Structure formats: C-alpha cells, structure tokens
Amino acid sequence: MQVSVRRCLTPWRHPPTGRSRDRSVSLLSPRSAAGQVFLLQVVVVVLLVVAAVAAIVLQAAHDALQQGRRESVVAARSFARAPDVVEAFRSPDPTAVLQPRTEAARKWAGVDFIVAVSTEGIRYTYPYPQEIGKRFVGTIEPALEGRTVVEQAGGPPLPAGKGTAVQAVVPVTDSRGTVVGLVSAGITVKNVSERWMPQLPITIGSGAAALALATVGTTLVARRLRRQTHGLAPAELARMYEHHDAVLHAVREGVLITDADGRLMLANDEAQQLLGLPPEAQGRHVRELGLPEQITHLLTSPEVVTDEVRLAGDRLLSVNKRPTFPHAARDGSVVTLRDTTELTAVSGRAEVARERLKLLYESGVGIGTTLDVRRTAQELAEVAVPRFADVVTVDLLDAVLRGWEPTAEGGRHLRRAAISGEQQMMPVYPLGELIPFLPGTPQMRTLQQGRGVLEADLRQARGWQEQDPDRAREALERGVHSLVSVPLRARGVPLGVANFYRTGDSPAFEPEDLSFAEELAARAAVAVDNARRFTREHTMAVTLQRSLLPRGQPDQDALEVAWRYLPAEAGVGGDWFDVIPLPGARVALVMGDVVGHGLHAAATMGRLRTAVHNFATLDLPVEEVLGHLDDLVVRMDKEEPPGHATDGHEGAGVTGATCLYAIYDPVAGTCTMARAGHPDPMVVGPDGTVAFADVQASTPLGLGGHPFETAEVHLPEGSQLVLYTDGLVEDRTRDLDVGLDALRGVLAGAGRRTPEEACQAVIDALRPAHPCDDIALLVARTRLFPPAHVAEWDVPSDHAVVPSVRAQCREKLSQWGLEDLAFTTELIISELVTNAIRYASPPVTARLLYGRCLICEVSDGSSTSPRLRRATTTDEGGRGLFLVAQFAQRWGTRYTTRGKVIWAEQTLHVGASPATGCTPVDVLLEQFGDPVL
C-alpha cells in the first residue's frame, strides 16, 4: 500500500496517455492549460496597451487645450491692463491707436490674434484691416458684466489659418470699474493640436514596446506553466486531482507531505485523525501544530525513516518517511503513519514509563530550589501530587529540621514537615506536630529497615491502624486505601520518611510503584540533606558573627544609639559596628565591612573589632587608628599561605576591608571622623535636614602606606549621625546612587524620631526581599554636656596654688551635691596637678565633668606619660599615681596636639572606696609602710 500511494503522489513526467507532445505546438494549443493561459494573457495585455495609449493621447490633447486657454487669458488680461488702454478706447479714433499696439502684443505673446472690441461688439482692431468695424464673433455679455469668458468659436480668417479658435474675452475697465471696452485673445485649434501631435509617435512606440515585453513575459509564464502541467488539458488536470484525492482519503494510512521549510502541504483524513490536526493545519509550519516533540522532530528532520514506532498521544504509530523528489533540486518529504492496534498494551506500559520518567525529571528540577529544609520537604510532597499519589506527607527527624547532624540511631520521634494533596480525604497529623511512631507502623519499619514498605490495602495494615485507631478508621471511611512509605536517607543516615497515599478511585500501589517511590525519595533526600547542612553552617556562621558583634549598649552620656544588623540570605559576611566609650565622656563609633563572605570573613571581622577596641583603649587619634588597622589587614593578608586561595576554602584570600572611625566629644559638640573606603555617613539635623558628613574618602584597608584624611564636624544637640554599610544602599537590582537617594528620602524629616524609630524606618524601606550582602545600620543622636556640669580652671606653674585648686574643687562638688566624693576627688586632683606642675610644662588646666561618673582631668603641655610604680619604704615620693589608681575606678593618659591629659573616673556612690574596704586614711598610711605612724 505504501508503494502505491507514493507512486500516486509522484508528479507526472509524461501525459497519462503515454504520447510525447511537441512543446512548440502545445504552447499555443488551446487544449492545454498553458495554451489557454497564453492566449488569455495576450488578449489582456493588448487591451491594456491600447487603453494606455488612448488615455495618454487624450490626456495630451486635453493638456494642450488647457494650456491654450491659459495663454489666451493671460494675453487678453495683459493687454487689457496695459497703460493708456482705457484712454485709447475713449479716444476719438480707437482703431488708429489700438491697431499697432494689438499687433505688437500678438507677436510678443505668441497668440494668433488680439482684438479690441467696443462695448457694442464692434471690432476696433484685427490682424486683417478689412475685418475692422465688423461685429465680433463670440460671447461678450459676461465680459460686459466684468467677467472673463473662455470659449471655442469660429470667425474670420487669421494669419494662422481658418478654423475654430480658443479665445478669451476680458473687460477693459477704468478706475471706477466701468467697462469701456473688451479685449479678445486666442489661438486656433490647429495650433493647439500641433503642440501634442509630436508626442503621438513616442506614445505609440512605448505602447508597442510594452506589448512586446508583455508578450515575452507571457510566453515565459506559459512555458513555465506548461512544464508544471506537462502539457495537460484542464480536464485532464481535474481528473488527475480527483484520482489523487480519492486515493489519499480512502487509504487506511495517514499521509503527510511537507515542503523544504517544514510547512505541512497535505494531510489526508487518516493523518488528521491520528495526530489530532486542526482543520486549518495545511500551510502552517509543523512546529505551530502542537504535535508531540517526537512527531515534530520527525517531520522537520531530513532523515529517512522505515517502520519506526513513535508515540503520539495515546497511540503508537508505525512511521515511514521518504523524500518527495529524490532526484530533483527541490526538497520535501512524504510520511505515512499506521496505527499499530496490536501494540495497545505495550503503548499503555510505555505511557506509564514515560510519565514516571517525566515525573523524575520534574522532581530533579522542582525539588531543592531553595536551601530551606521545610521548603524542600514541601516540594517533594507537591511534585508527587496528583500524578503519583493523592496525599503525600513528609516526616523528618527533629535534628534535621534544626540543621543538626543526624545519627544512625536517629530517633523514633518524627516531626510533620510537609503535607500536600486532598487533606480532607485523610485526617493527617498537622504541620509541626511531633509524632511518636510505634515500632509496627510502616514509617518506623521503613526507617529501621532502610527500604520502602508497601501497604496495598490499608484495611489489612494492623501496624498502621494501631498507631492511631480513630484517625485510621476515619481515613478508611473517607476512601484512603493504599500506602507506600519510603525512607529519606543520605550518606547512609536516615533523615525522615515520605508517605504516599492513594484514595477514592485511584488504583492501589503495586511493587513497581514502590520502586519508583524509593527512587523519588532518594533524589529528594540529597536535596534535604544539602538544605540541612546549609542550615547548620549558616546558623553557625550567624551565631559566630552575632557573638562578635555588640550585645548591648555601653554606659555613656554622649549619644543615644540604636542599631540593626541583618545577615545576607546566602551567608554571613564581615560587616561590624561598635560603640566604645572613651575618656572625657567621649564616644567612638565604628562601622566596618570585610571583603568576602562566610566564616573566614566573620573571623576576620572579629579580629579587626578586637583591634579597634585595643586602639581605642590607647585613645589614639582617628587617623592613627585607621593606620594601625591598615597595617593589621596587610599582615593578615600576608599570613595566608601560598595557594591557600585555590584550595576551595570559603572566603579564602580576604584582601581588604572598609572602615569608618568617629569620635564624638559631647563637651565641645564636635565629631572627628575618618573613613577608609567606607560610604560617607549622613547627618540629620534637628530640623530634619539631611546631608552627607563630607568626610574625605581614603583608600580601603589593606593597601598599605596611604594616609587617612580626617574631618571635624560640628553637630548641634539632637543631630543624628547615620552610619551604614553598602549592603543597605546597593544590591544587584539597585545602583549605589539610587540607594543613597532612597536613604536620604527616608531620613528626611527624621529629626523628631528616636534612633530606634529611624533605624526601623530605614530597614522597612530599604531592606531587599532577598539580601545578597550583610546590612549594618547605626543611628546615634547627639547630646551636649550641660555647661553647669563642667568646671575648668587654669592652674599657674606654682605649687602654692594647689590648695586653692582643691578648695575650688571642693566648692564645685558641694554645688553638685557630691560631698561624699570630696575627699577622694581632692586627693586625686591634688596629686595630678602637683605632678603636672612638677614634671610637665605649662599650660596646666584642671577640669571636672559631672555625668554618669565624676571625671577629673589635668592637662599640660608635655608629651611625657606618667608611669605607675610601687614606692619603697625609703622613697619620699612615687605614691601619687598609686593613690589615684586606688581611689579612681579608671585612670589613664591621652595625648592631644598640645600635650597630654591625665584623667581619672569615679563612680557616683556613697561608702567605702571601690578598690578596698579600708577608709581613705588607712590606705594612705599603708603606703608609707611604717607601723609606728
């Protein structure tokens, strides 16, 4: 059958009668389709050419006539409006005046005549004098009314000859508009015709050439048509089409013909039924027909196919494919399809296998899209419903959900992690509930045995019913009838159990279904374990980083501080911040960002934060702190062993960091800042205005050898200093400038907000949905030290003034209500002032600051630092700083551009000294070491 169909579809190369035909005769033969088309096209072309020539001739004559009319009007009007024409008409002898002028105007204008006529219609002038005085031939009434008349009329002979002329009659009016005469100018029709007659040969020649070209084209088209129809008559072509159509739609095989571009040229009824083609399928590309991928590939590929079986919908088709023109330059193919009904059973099994393979593929794509354990379990439950099971539940060990490492002995307590399907059909345990499975249940058996358990009929599953008899009875009543439980195992360790239920009319599970469920669970277990390991590592990294960040706010008087820290979604980074109280009621603010992510970056951040604390304890200037941090980062980078960055360690090769270090002095109301590659902080004024602090940007930490620029900014009381890392204002979907503008917009008008409210507003507005970098934010509102709580005295370089300083100190403490601290404070300030006068250089200044604690400061012009030592019994001095250390909570030295400051802090308490239970006098006596005294 296949061979006969192919022969019917093969184009005819000779007439069906078997006689060869003479091509020259068949071309003009009215019997053939080519001859009929040739004759018809020749007739059409001749008619078109004749019509075109006639139209051109008529158009040329019409254009020449219109041109003559225009020239006549122009000549007549020009003469009528010439100077002195009106006076000539009113002169006693108009002919004598106008005759020479009309003849000169006629020759100049190129018309055949110009005639001056009286208002009664009598000629004043004419080319032939004998015609003067006779009546004018033409219509003059409209001209007498002031209008122009253009007409064709006959008249006396003219120099150009006799005949009809195209003439124009125009009035001659005076200044008041009165018609005093008429002027007529014209051209004979003979002269008008001479203007277009030269175009007639060209027009006729063009028509003849067009006719010749059209005839040649028609001949070529007829020859092409003759080759296509093989010289057959229309009746023979119609009969051949009827035969082909009858054969194509009568056979019990599907027949498809496609061209070289993959378009469907023909499809019989059987092919449309087998493939489910739409009625308008012919002429469309096969990829637009929604056919199965196998059939689409078959129809578009050039390969030859013989008796291959292809799946199309619910049918298995035996396919054959051959080229339509194997010996010609044209390309295309004919495909025959036969429905193999004897392979119906095989087709069913193949469909099931295909669905299972497709489901396994989709599980590989759809499970594990996130690194979240619960979401991964839910994806496993969703991918199996409804194509494999009606209800799916996933139960995981508690340790897995927490990210802990599961043990081989695991636990009998599983927690419900995911549910999918028709839950109303089965009263399942809710999400998050801890389920203590009994040893005989399928879930516990599959965990212990390490392989799946099939319960084809749950009415016979005693272990499943004993777990919860009430739930089991209700589930059976609602149509739950079959269960497959498979373990979720990774690296030989159990993670949990996946349970697949079928309800209602769904067929019971079979052993083949158990194998498929185990394969599906094995793939999902890897994704669950990956999510668990990520959860563990992420939790460890976040815990480490949070342990390295501040946990509470230190006691200080200068700033009201609030902060936020948000780790990146994919892992922690190296962002950190700090608030460090400094001597003199000052506070240091730190904001930094280590390059990289992961544990390595977090550990590097911890080292840098510790270093900043140490440098702050030394009370170094801001530029020196950043300089020491720069050296530290350079050394840390050099500590990395060669090739360590290529060993696959996360975050290896940290080569830099950014940092901003600021010191705020609440007494002066100034903030000194420097930044190493860090974003410029923003300042929100008390009135709500927002501006950058304008701190000169220096190079990031780790480059080495570059200075750091400092800036001193005056901050009014109530100002807010906003420090942040780049993760707040920049991410993959937002440029830095856009983020900074957004931050400025959120902070605008925030002068009345508390730092806590400002922090929350910024995070709510700018936090990305999926942050790819850490976010650190710190908002500090400034306070000024009350002037009434500051006392300062200039001390001359004379030991005699020490008692007066003590007296002034005692008086100020009395005003502050700190009489209990008077003795220790006088002792401290007396020792510090005495040392400054004796060992340092002027100027010497003493200052008391009353805040959370009492601060005593003595400054001098020397850079020599005092040292604490224990004096021997024979020494006369050396006990002053020891006493200061005993009575003060803290003391130390800080250097300034003009010298140094010795400071000591005392807690505001009533009672004994914080350092010892003895009275101040006892402590003083003990330092001399003489029991007699």
Short mmCIF file of C-alpha atoms in Angstrom, two decimals, residues 399-811:
data_model
loop_
_atom_site.label_atom_id
_atom_site.label_comp_id
_atom_site.label_asym_id
_atom_site.label_seq_id
_atom_site.Cartn_x
_atom_site.Cartn_y
_atom_site.Cartn_z
CA ALA A 399 17.68 17.11 64.34
CA VAL A 400 17.32 17.50 60.57
CA LEU A 401 14.84 20.35 60.92
CA ARG A 402 17.20 22.14 63.31
CA GLY A 403 20.15 21.64 60.98
CA TRP A 404 21.95 19.24 63.32
CA GLU A 405 23.89 16.21 62.18
CA PRO A 406 21.57 13.15 62.24
CA THR A 407 22.84 9.98 63.90
CA ALA A 408 22.47 6.38 62.77
CA GLU A 409 20.29 5.55 65.77
CA GLY A 410 18.18 8.61 64.90
CA GLY A 411 15.04 8.71 66.98
CA ARG A 412 11.55 7.40 67.00
CA HIS A 413 10.12 10.91 67.13
CA LEU A 414 9.45 12.43 63.75
CA ARG A 415 8.01 15.88 63.10
CA ARG A 416 5.50 16.54 60.36
CA ALA A 417 7.35 18.80 57.84
CA ALA A 418 5.13 18.83 54.73
CA ILE A 419 1.62 17.91 53.55
CA SER A 420 0.21 18.02 50.02
CA GLY A 421 -2.93 16.75 48.33
CA GLU A 422 -6.52 16.28 49.36
CA GLN A 423 -6.05 16.62 53.09
CA GLN A 424 -9.80 16.50 53.70
CA MET A 425 -9.71 12.91 52.46
CA MET A 426 -7.41 11.91 55.28
CA PRO A 427 -7.21 13.22 58.87
CA VAL A 428 -3.41 13.63 58.87
CA TYR A 429 -1.28 14.99 61.67
CA PRO A 430 -0.89 18.78 61.29
CA LEU A 431 2.33 20.50 60.26
CA GLY A 432 4.91 20.86 63.01
CA GLU A 433 3.47 18.16 65.26
CA LEU A 434 5.88 15.70 66.85
CA ILE A 435 4.71 12.15 66.04
CA PRO A 436 5.90 9.20 68.19
CA PHE A 437 5.51 6.31 65.72
CA LEU A 438 5.07 2.81 67.13
CA PRO A 439 7.55 0.06 66.15
CA GLY A 440 4.98 -1.76 63.98
CA THR A 441 3.99 1.20 61.84
CA PRO A 442 5.15 1.36 58.20
CA GLN A 443 7.02 4.58 58.97
CA MET A 444 9.11 3.03 61.74
CA ARG A 445 9.69 -0.17 59.77
CA THR A 446 10.98 1.71 56.75
CA LEU A 447 13.33 3.74 58.98
CA GLN A 448 14.70 0.60 60.67
CA GLN A 449 14.98 -1.49 57.50
CA GLY A 450 16.26 1.27 55.27
CA ARG A 451 13.90 0.36 52.40
CA GLY A 452 10.34 1.12 51.39
CA VAL A 453 7.24 -0.56 52.79
CA LEU A 454 4.17 -1.19 50.62
CA GLU A 455 0.70 -1.46 52.18
CA ALA A 456 -1.51 -2.15 49.17
CA ASP A 457 -4.66 -2.49 51.35
CA LEU A 458 -4.67 -0.38 54.49
CA ARG A 459 -7.63 -2.31 55.85
CA GLN A 460 -5.19 -5.18 56.43
CA ALA A 461 -2.37 -2.96 57.81
CA ARG A 462 -2.61 -3.54 61.57
CA GLY A 463 0.52 -1.62 62.43
CA TRP A 464 -0.77 1.48 60.63
CA GLN A 465 -4.17 1.19 62.36
CA GLU A 466 -2.65 0.67 65.83
CA GLN A 467 -0.75 3.97 65.61
CA ASP A 468 -3.99 5.94 65.97
CA PRO A 469 -7.15 3.81 65.66
CA ASP A 470 -9.54 6.78 65.49
CA ARG A 471 -7.61 8.53 62.73
CA ALA A 472 -7.16 5.27 60.84
CA ARG A 473 -10.88 4.44 60.96
CA GLU A 474 -11.84 7.93 59.77
CA ALA A 475 -9.27 7.77 56.95
CA LEU A 476 -10.62 4.42 55.72
CA GLU A 477 -14.15 5.79 55.79
CA ARG A 478 -13.05 8.69 53.57
CA GLY A 479 -11.55 6.40 50.96
CA VAL A 480 -7.88 6.10 51.85
CA HIS A 481 -6.90 2.60 50.81
CA SER A 482 -3.19 2.28 49.89
CA LEU A 483 0.16 3.49 51.32
CA VAL A 484 3.81 3.49 50.36
CA SER A 485 6.34 4.60 52.99
CA VAL A 486 9.93 5.13 51.86
CA PRO A 487 12.92 6.35 53.86
CA LEU A 488 14.77 9.57 53.22
CA ARG A 489 18.43 8.62 53.59
CA ALA A 490 21.62 10.48 52.75
CA ARG A 491 25.17 9.22 53.29
CA GLY A 492 23.72 6.11 54.94
CA VAL A 493 21.99 8.11 57.69
CA PRO A 494 18.16 8.35 57.98
CA LEU A 495 16.66 11.83 57.66
CA GLY A 496 12.96 11.01 57.76
CA VAL A 497 10.09 9.28 55.95
CA ALA A 498 7.95 10.12 52.91
CA ASN A 499 4.40 8.69 52.90
CA PHE A 500 2.37 8.36 49.68
CA TYR A 501 -1.39 7.66 49.97
CA ARG A 502 -3.99 6.83 47.33
CA THR A 503 -7.68 7.47 47.86
CA GLY A 504 -11.01 7.02 46.14
CA ASP A 505 -10.90 5.52 42.64
CA SER A 506 -7.12 5.61 42.31
CA PRO A 507 -5.63 2.12 41.82
CA ALA A 508 -3.74 0.53 44.69
CA PHE A 509 0.03 0.79 44.77
CA GLU A 510 1.99 -2.02 43.13
CA PRO A 511 5.60 -3.18 43.57
CA GLU A 512 6.60 -1.06 40.57
CA ASP A 513 5.20 1.98 42.39
CA LEU A 514 7.32 1.16 45.43
CA SER A 515 10.49 1.17 43.32
CA PHE A 516 9.53 4.48 41.81
CA ALA A 517 8.77 6.00 45.24
CA GLU A 518 12.19 4.87 46.52
CA GLU A 519 13.89 6.49 43.51
CA LEU A 520 11.95 9.71 44.05
CA ALA A 521 12.76 9.76 47.78
CA ALA A 522 16.46 9.07 47.14
CA ARG A 523 16.68 12.14 44.93
CA ALA A 524 14.78 14.28 47.40
CA ALA A 525 16.91 13.10 50.34
CA VAL A 526 20.02 14.60 48.77
CA ALA A 527 18.29 17.97 48.49
CA VAL A 528 17.01 17.73 52.08
CA ASP A 529 20.48 16.90 53.37
CA ASN A 530 22.01 19.77 51.39
CA ALA A 531 19.46 22.14 52.91
CA ARG A 532 20.15 20.73 56.39
CA ARG A 533 23.90 21.20 56.01
CA PHE A 534 23.42 24.74 54.74
CA THR A 535 21.11 25.48 57.67
CA ARG A 536 23.73 24.19 60.09
CA GLU A 537 26.60 26.12 58.53
CA HIS A 538 24.53 29.26 58.15
CA THR A 539 23.39 29.05 61.77
CA MET A 540 26.96 28.52 62.94
CA ALA A 541 28.22 31.47 60.91
CA VAL A 542 25.42 33.75 62.08
CA THR A 543 25.95 32.66 65.67
CA LEU A 544 29.67 33.33 65.39
CA GLN A 545 29.14 36.72 63.83
CA ARG A 546 26.47 37.78 66.31
CA SER A 547 28.73 36.70 69.15
CA LEU A 548 31.40 39.02 67.75
CA LEU A 549 29.03 41.99 67.48
CA PRO A 550 27.91 44.19 70.39
CA ARG A 551 25.21 42.58 72.53
CA GLY A 552 24.21 45.66 74.49
CA GLN A 553 24.77 49.37 74.71
CA PRO A 554 27.61 50.59 76.94
CA ASP A 555 27.02 53.24 79.60
CA GLN A 556 27.83 56.67 78.20
CA ASP A 557 26.40 60.20 78.26
CA ALA A 558 27.22 61.44 74.78
CA LEU A 559 24.90 59.59 72.41
CA GLU A 560 21.52 57.88 72.19
CA VAL A 561 22.26 54.90 69.98
CA ALA A 562 20.24 52.27 68.07
CA TRP A 563 21.42 49.74 65.51
CA ARG A 564 20.31 46.96 63.19
CA TYR A 565 22.23 44.04 61.73
CA LEU A 566 20.77 41.75 59.04
CA PRO A 567 22.89 38.88 57.66
CA ALA A 568 22.85 38.03 53.97
CA GLU A 569 20.40 35.38 52.81
CA ALA A 570 23.12 33.18 51.31
CA GLY A 571 25.61 33.51 54.18
CA VAL A 572 27.11 35.87 56.67
CA GLY A 573 29.66 38.49 55.79
CA GLY A 574 32.14 40.70 57.57
CA ASP A 575 30.05 43.76 58.50
CA TRP A 576 30.50 45.09 62.03
CA PHE A 577 29.86 48.15 64.16
CA ASP A 578 30.75 49.28 67.65
CA VAL A 579 30.09 51.94 70.25
CA ILE A 580 33.15 52.45 72.52
CA PRO A 581 33.13 54.86 75.50
CA LEU A 582 36.31 56.95 75.73
CA PRO A 583 37.75 59.09 78.49
CA GLY A 584 36.40 62.58 78.88
CA ALA A 585 32.77 61.50 78.24
CA ARG A 586 33.64 60.97 74.60
CA VAL A 587 32.34 58.05 72.49
CA ALA A 588 33.92 56.30 69.50
CA LEU A 589 31.65 55.00 66.71
CA VAL A 590 32.93 52.29 64.38
CA MET A 591 31.39 50.86 61.19
CA GLY A 592 33.31 48.37 59.03
CA ASP A 593 32.93 45.83 56.26
CA VAL A 594 35.33 42.98 55.47
CA VAL A 595 35.61 41.86 51.87
CA GLY A 596 34.07 38.41 51.31
CA HIS A 597 31.51 36.17 52.98
CA GLY A 598 31.46 33.13 55.20
CA LEU A 599 33.22 32.07 58.36
CA HIS A 600 36.56 33.44 57.20
CA ALA A 601 35.10 36.92 56.78
CA ALA A 602 33.33 36.70 60.13
CA ALA A 603 36.53 35.63 61.89
CA THR A 604 38.46 38.46 60.21
CA MET A 605 35.78 40.87 61.36
CA GLY A 606 36.20 39.66 64.95
CA ARG A 607 39.94 40.25 64.80
CA LEU A 608 39.51 43.75 63.43
CA ARG A 609 36.85 44.61 66.02
CA THR A 610 39.15 43.45 68.82
CA ALA A 611 41.98 45.51 67.36
CA VAL A 612 39.76 48.61 67.22
CA HIS A 613 38.92 48.14 70.90
CA ASN A 614 42.60 47.93 71.75
CA PHE A 615 43.48 51.02 69.73
CA ALA A 616 40.55 52.88 71.26
CA THR A 617 41.81 51.97 74.72
CA LEU A 618 45.07 53.69 73.82
CA ASP A 619 42.95 56.75 72.94
CA LEU A 620 44.69 57.24 69.60
CA PRO A 621 43.54 59.83 67.03
CA VAL A 622 41.14 58.57 64.37
CA GLU A 623 43.72 58.63 61.56
CA GLU A 624 46.20 56.62 63.66
CA VAL A 625 43.54 54.01 64.48
CA LEU A 626 42.85 53.51 60.77
CA GLY A 627 46.59 53.42 60.07
CA HIS A 628 47.11 50.63 62.61
CA LEU A 629 44.11 48.75 61.18
CA ASP A 630 45.59 49.10 57.71
CA ASP A 631 48.85 47.55 58.88
CA LEU A 632 46.95 44.74 60.59
CA VAL A 633 44.98 43.88 57.43
CA VAL A 634 48.19 43.84 55.39
CA ARG A 635 49.77 41.42 57.87
CA MET A 636 46.65 39.24 57.92
CA ASP A 637 46.71 39.01 54.15
CA LYS A 638 50.37 38.04 54.16
CA GLU A 639 49.65 35.33 56.74
CA GLU A 640 47.65 33.39 54.11
CA PRO A 641 49.86 30.50 52.93
CA PRO A 642 50.70 30.31 49.21
CA GLY A 643 47.98 28.60 47.20
CA HIS A 644 45.51 28.85 50.08
CA ALA A 645 43.07 30.79 47.93
CA THR A 646 42.90 27.96 45.44
CA ASP A 647 42.19 25.23 47.98
CA GLY A 648 38.46 25.78 47.79
CA HIS A 649 38.12 27.35 51.24
CA GLU A 650 35.15 29.65 51.50
CA GLY A 651 36.19 33.25 51.86
CA ALA A 652 39.90 32.48 51.49
CA GLY A 653 42.16 35.29 50.46
CA VAL A 654 40.47 38.22 52.21
CA THR A 655 42.47 41.14 50.91
CA GLY A 656 40.81 44.23 52.31
CA ALA A 657 38.17 45.93 54.36
CA THR A 658 36.46 49.29 54.71
CA CYS A 659 36.05 51.15 57.98
CA LEU A 660 34.73 54.42 59.36
CA TYR A 661 36.00 55.61 62.75
CA ALA A 662 34.50 58.62 64.51
CA ILE A 663 34.99 60.20 67.95
CA TYR A 664 32.23 62.42 69.33
CA ASP A 665 33.01 64.94 72.12
CA PRO A 666 29.79 65.98 73.89
CA VAL A 667 31.50 68.85 75.69
CA ALA A 668 32.62 70.59 72.50
CA GLY A 669 29.79 69.20 70.32
CA THR A 670 32.20 68.08 67.60
CA CYS A 671 32.76 64.80 65.86
CA THR A 672 36.12 63.86 64.32
CA MET A 673 35.86 61.25 61.58
CA ALA A 674 37.94 59.40 59.00
CA ARG A 675 36.88 56.71 56.56
CA ALA A 676 38.87 54.10 54.70
CA GLY A 677 36.87 53.30 51.57
CA HIS A 678 33.60 53.29 53.53
CA PRO A 679 30.38 55.07 52.47
CA ASP A 680 30.09 58.65 53.68
CA PRO A 681 27.88 58.92 56.79
CA MET A 682 24.76 61.06 56.76
CA VAL A 683 23.87 63.75 59.28
CA VAL A 684 20.23 64.52 60.09
CA GLY A 685 19.90 67.95 61.67
CA PRO A 686 17.49 68.73 64.49
CA ASP A 687 15.24 70.42 61.89
CA GLY A 688 15.14 67.25 59.75
CA THR A 689 17.57 68.33 57.03
CA VAL A 690 19.74 65.53 55.64
CA ALA A 691 23.29 65.96 54.32
CA PHE A 692 26.43 63.93 53.91
CA ALA A 693 29.10 64.47 56.54
CA ASP A 694 31.51 65.28 53.70
CA VAL A 695 34.39 63.19 55.03
CA GLN A 696 37.22 62.82 52.53
CA ALA A 697 37.34 59.22 51.26
CA SER A 698 40.65 57.44 51.80
CA THR A 699 41.82 54.11 50.41
CA PRO A 700 40.36 50.90 51.84
CA LEU A 701 42.25 48.97 54.50
CA GLY A 702 44.82 46.51 53.21
CA LEU A 703 46.54 48.62 50.55
CA GLY A 704 49.20 49.91 52.95
CA GLY A 705 51.24 53.11 53.05
CA HIS A 706 48.42 55.59 52.35
CA PRO A 707 47.45 58.41 54.75
CA PHE A 708 43.92 58.82 56.06
CA GLU A 709 42.19 62.18 55.89
CA THR A 710 40.20 63.42 58.91
CA ALA A 711 37.29 65.82 59.15
CA GLU A 712 35.81 67.59 62.16
CA VAL A 713 32.07 68.20 62.01
CA HIS A 714 30.09 70.33 64.44
CA LEU A 715 26.90 68.55 65.48
CA PRO A 716 24.18 70.54 67.25
CA GLU A 717 22.39 68.81 70.07
CA GLY A 718 19.72 66.48 68.73
CA SER A 719 21.52 65.77 65.47
CA GLN A 720 21.54 62.20 64.22
CA LEU A 721 24.68 60.59 62.78
CA VAL A 722 23.76 57.68 60.45
CA LEU A 723 26.45 55.05 59.73
CA TYR A 724 25.78 52.14 57.37
CA THR A 725 27.40 49.53 55.13
CA ASP A 726 26.98 49.26 51.37
CA GLY A 727 24.57 46.33 51.66
CA LEU A 728 21.87 48.81 52.75
CA VAL A 729 22.08 51.06 49.69
CA GLU A 730 23.42 48.77 46.95
CA ASP A 731 22.49 45.36 45.58
CA ARG A 732 22.12 43.53 42.27
CA THR A 733 18.94 45.39 41.33
CA ARG A 734 19.80 48.86 42.66
CA ASP A 735 22.71 51.18 41.96
CA LEU A 736 24.57 52.97 44.74
CA ASP A 737 23.28 56.42 43.77
CA VAL A 738 19.69 55.20 43.74
CA GLY A 739 20.14 53.60 47.16
CA LEU A 740 21.69 56.76 48.62
CA ASP A 741 18.82 58.88 47.30
CA ALA A 742 16.33 56.44 48.81
CA LEU A 743 18.14 56.56 52.17
CA ARG A 744 18.14 60.35 52.08
CA GLY A 745 14.41 60.32 51.37
CA VAL A 746 13.67 58.02 54.33
CA LEU A 747 15.80 60.11 56.69
CA ALA A 748 14.27 63.42 55.56
CA GLY A 749 12.26 64.86 58.41
CA ALA A 750 13.58 62.27 60.87
CA GLY A 751 14.81 64.91 63.30
CA ARG A 752 11.92 64.18 65.69
CA ARG A 753 12.27 60.40 65.51
CA THR A 754 14.17 58.44 68.08
CA PRO A 755 17.19 56.49 66.82
CA GLU A 756 15.20 53.29 67.29
CA GLU A 757 12.34 54.61 65.12
CA ALA A 758 14.77 55.90 62.50
CA CYS A 759 16.52 52.51 62.30
CA GLN A 760 13.26 50.66 61.84
CA ALA A 761 12.01 53.11 59.20
CA VAL A 762 15.22 52.75 57.17
CA ILE A 763 15.18 48.95 57.35
CA ASP A 764 11.49 48.75 56.40
CA ALA A 765 12.03 51.00 53.38
CA LEU A 766 15.38 49.78 52.03
CA ARG A 767 15.74 46.16 53.04
CA PRO A 768 15.84 43.94 49.89
CA ALA A 769 13.49 40.99 49.67
CA HIS A 770 16.49 38.67 49.28
CA PRO A 771 19.59 40.46 50.64
CA CYS A 772 22.77 39.26 48.98
CA ASP A 773 25.03 41.19 51.35
CA ASP A 774 25.06 41.94 55.08
CA ILE A 775 23.35 45.10 56.27
CA ALA A 776 24.64 47.07 59.26
CA LEU A 777 23.00 50.32 60.35
CA LEU A 778 23.78 52.56 63.33
CA VAL A 779 21.92 55.76 64.24
CA ALA A 780 23.32 57.96 67.03
CA ARG A 781 21.58 61.09 68.33
CA THR A 782 23.93 63.59 69.93
CA ARG A 783 23.71 65.09 73.37
CA LEU A 784 25.69 68.04 74.71
CA PHE A 785 27.25 68.03 78.15
CA PRO A 786 25.39 70.63 80.27
CA PRO A 787 27.66 73.63 80.92
CA ALA A 788 26.63 73.55 84.60
CA HIS A 789 28.20 70.08 84.85
CA VAL A 790 31.60 71.26 83.61
CA ALA A 791 34.14 73.03 85.81
CA GLU A 792 37.53 74.10 84.44
CA TRP A 793 40.44 76.07 85.97
CA ASP A 794 43.73 77.31 84.59
CA VAL A 795 46.50 76.37 87.02
CA PRO A 796 49.67 78.53 87.21
CA SER A 797 53.03 76.74 87.47
CA ASP A 798 53.31 77.27 91.24
CA HIS A 799 52.94 74.66 93.98
CA ALA A 800 51.31 77.26 96.17
CA VAL A 801 48.14 77.25 94.07
CA VAL A 802 47.41 73.57 94.73
CA PRO A 803 45.39 74.26 97.92
CA SER A 804 43.26 76.82 96.06
CA VAL A 805 42.57 74.27 93.35
CA ARG A 806 41.47 71.79 95.98
CA ALA A 807 39.23 74.40 97.55
CA GLN A 808 37.62 75.27 94.21
CA CYS A 809 37.10 71.58 93.59
CA ARG A 810 35.50 71.10 96.98
CA GLU A 811 33.18 74.04 96.39
#
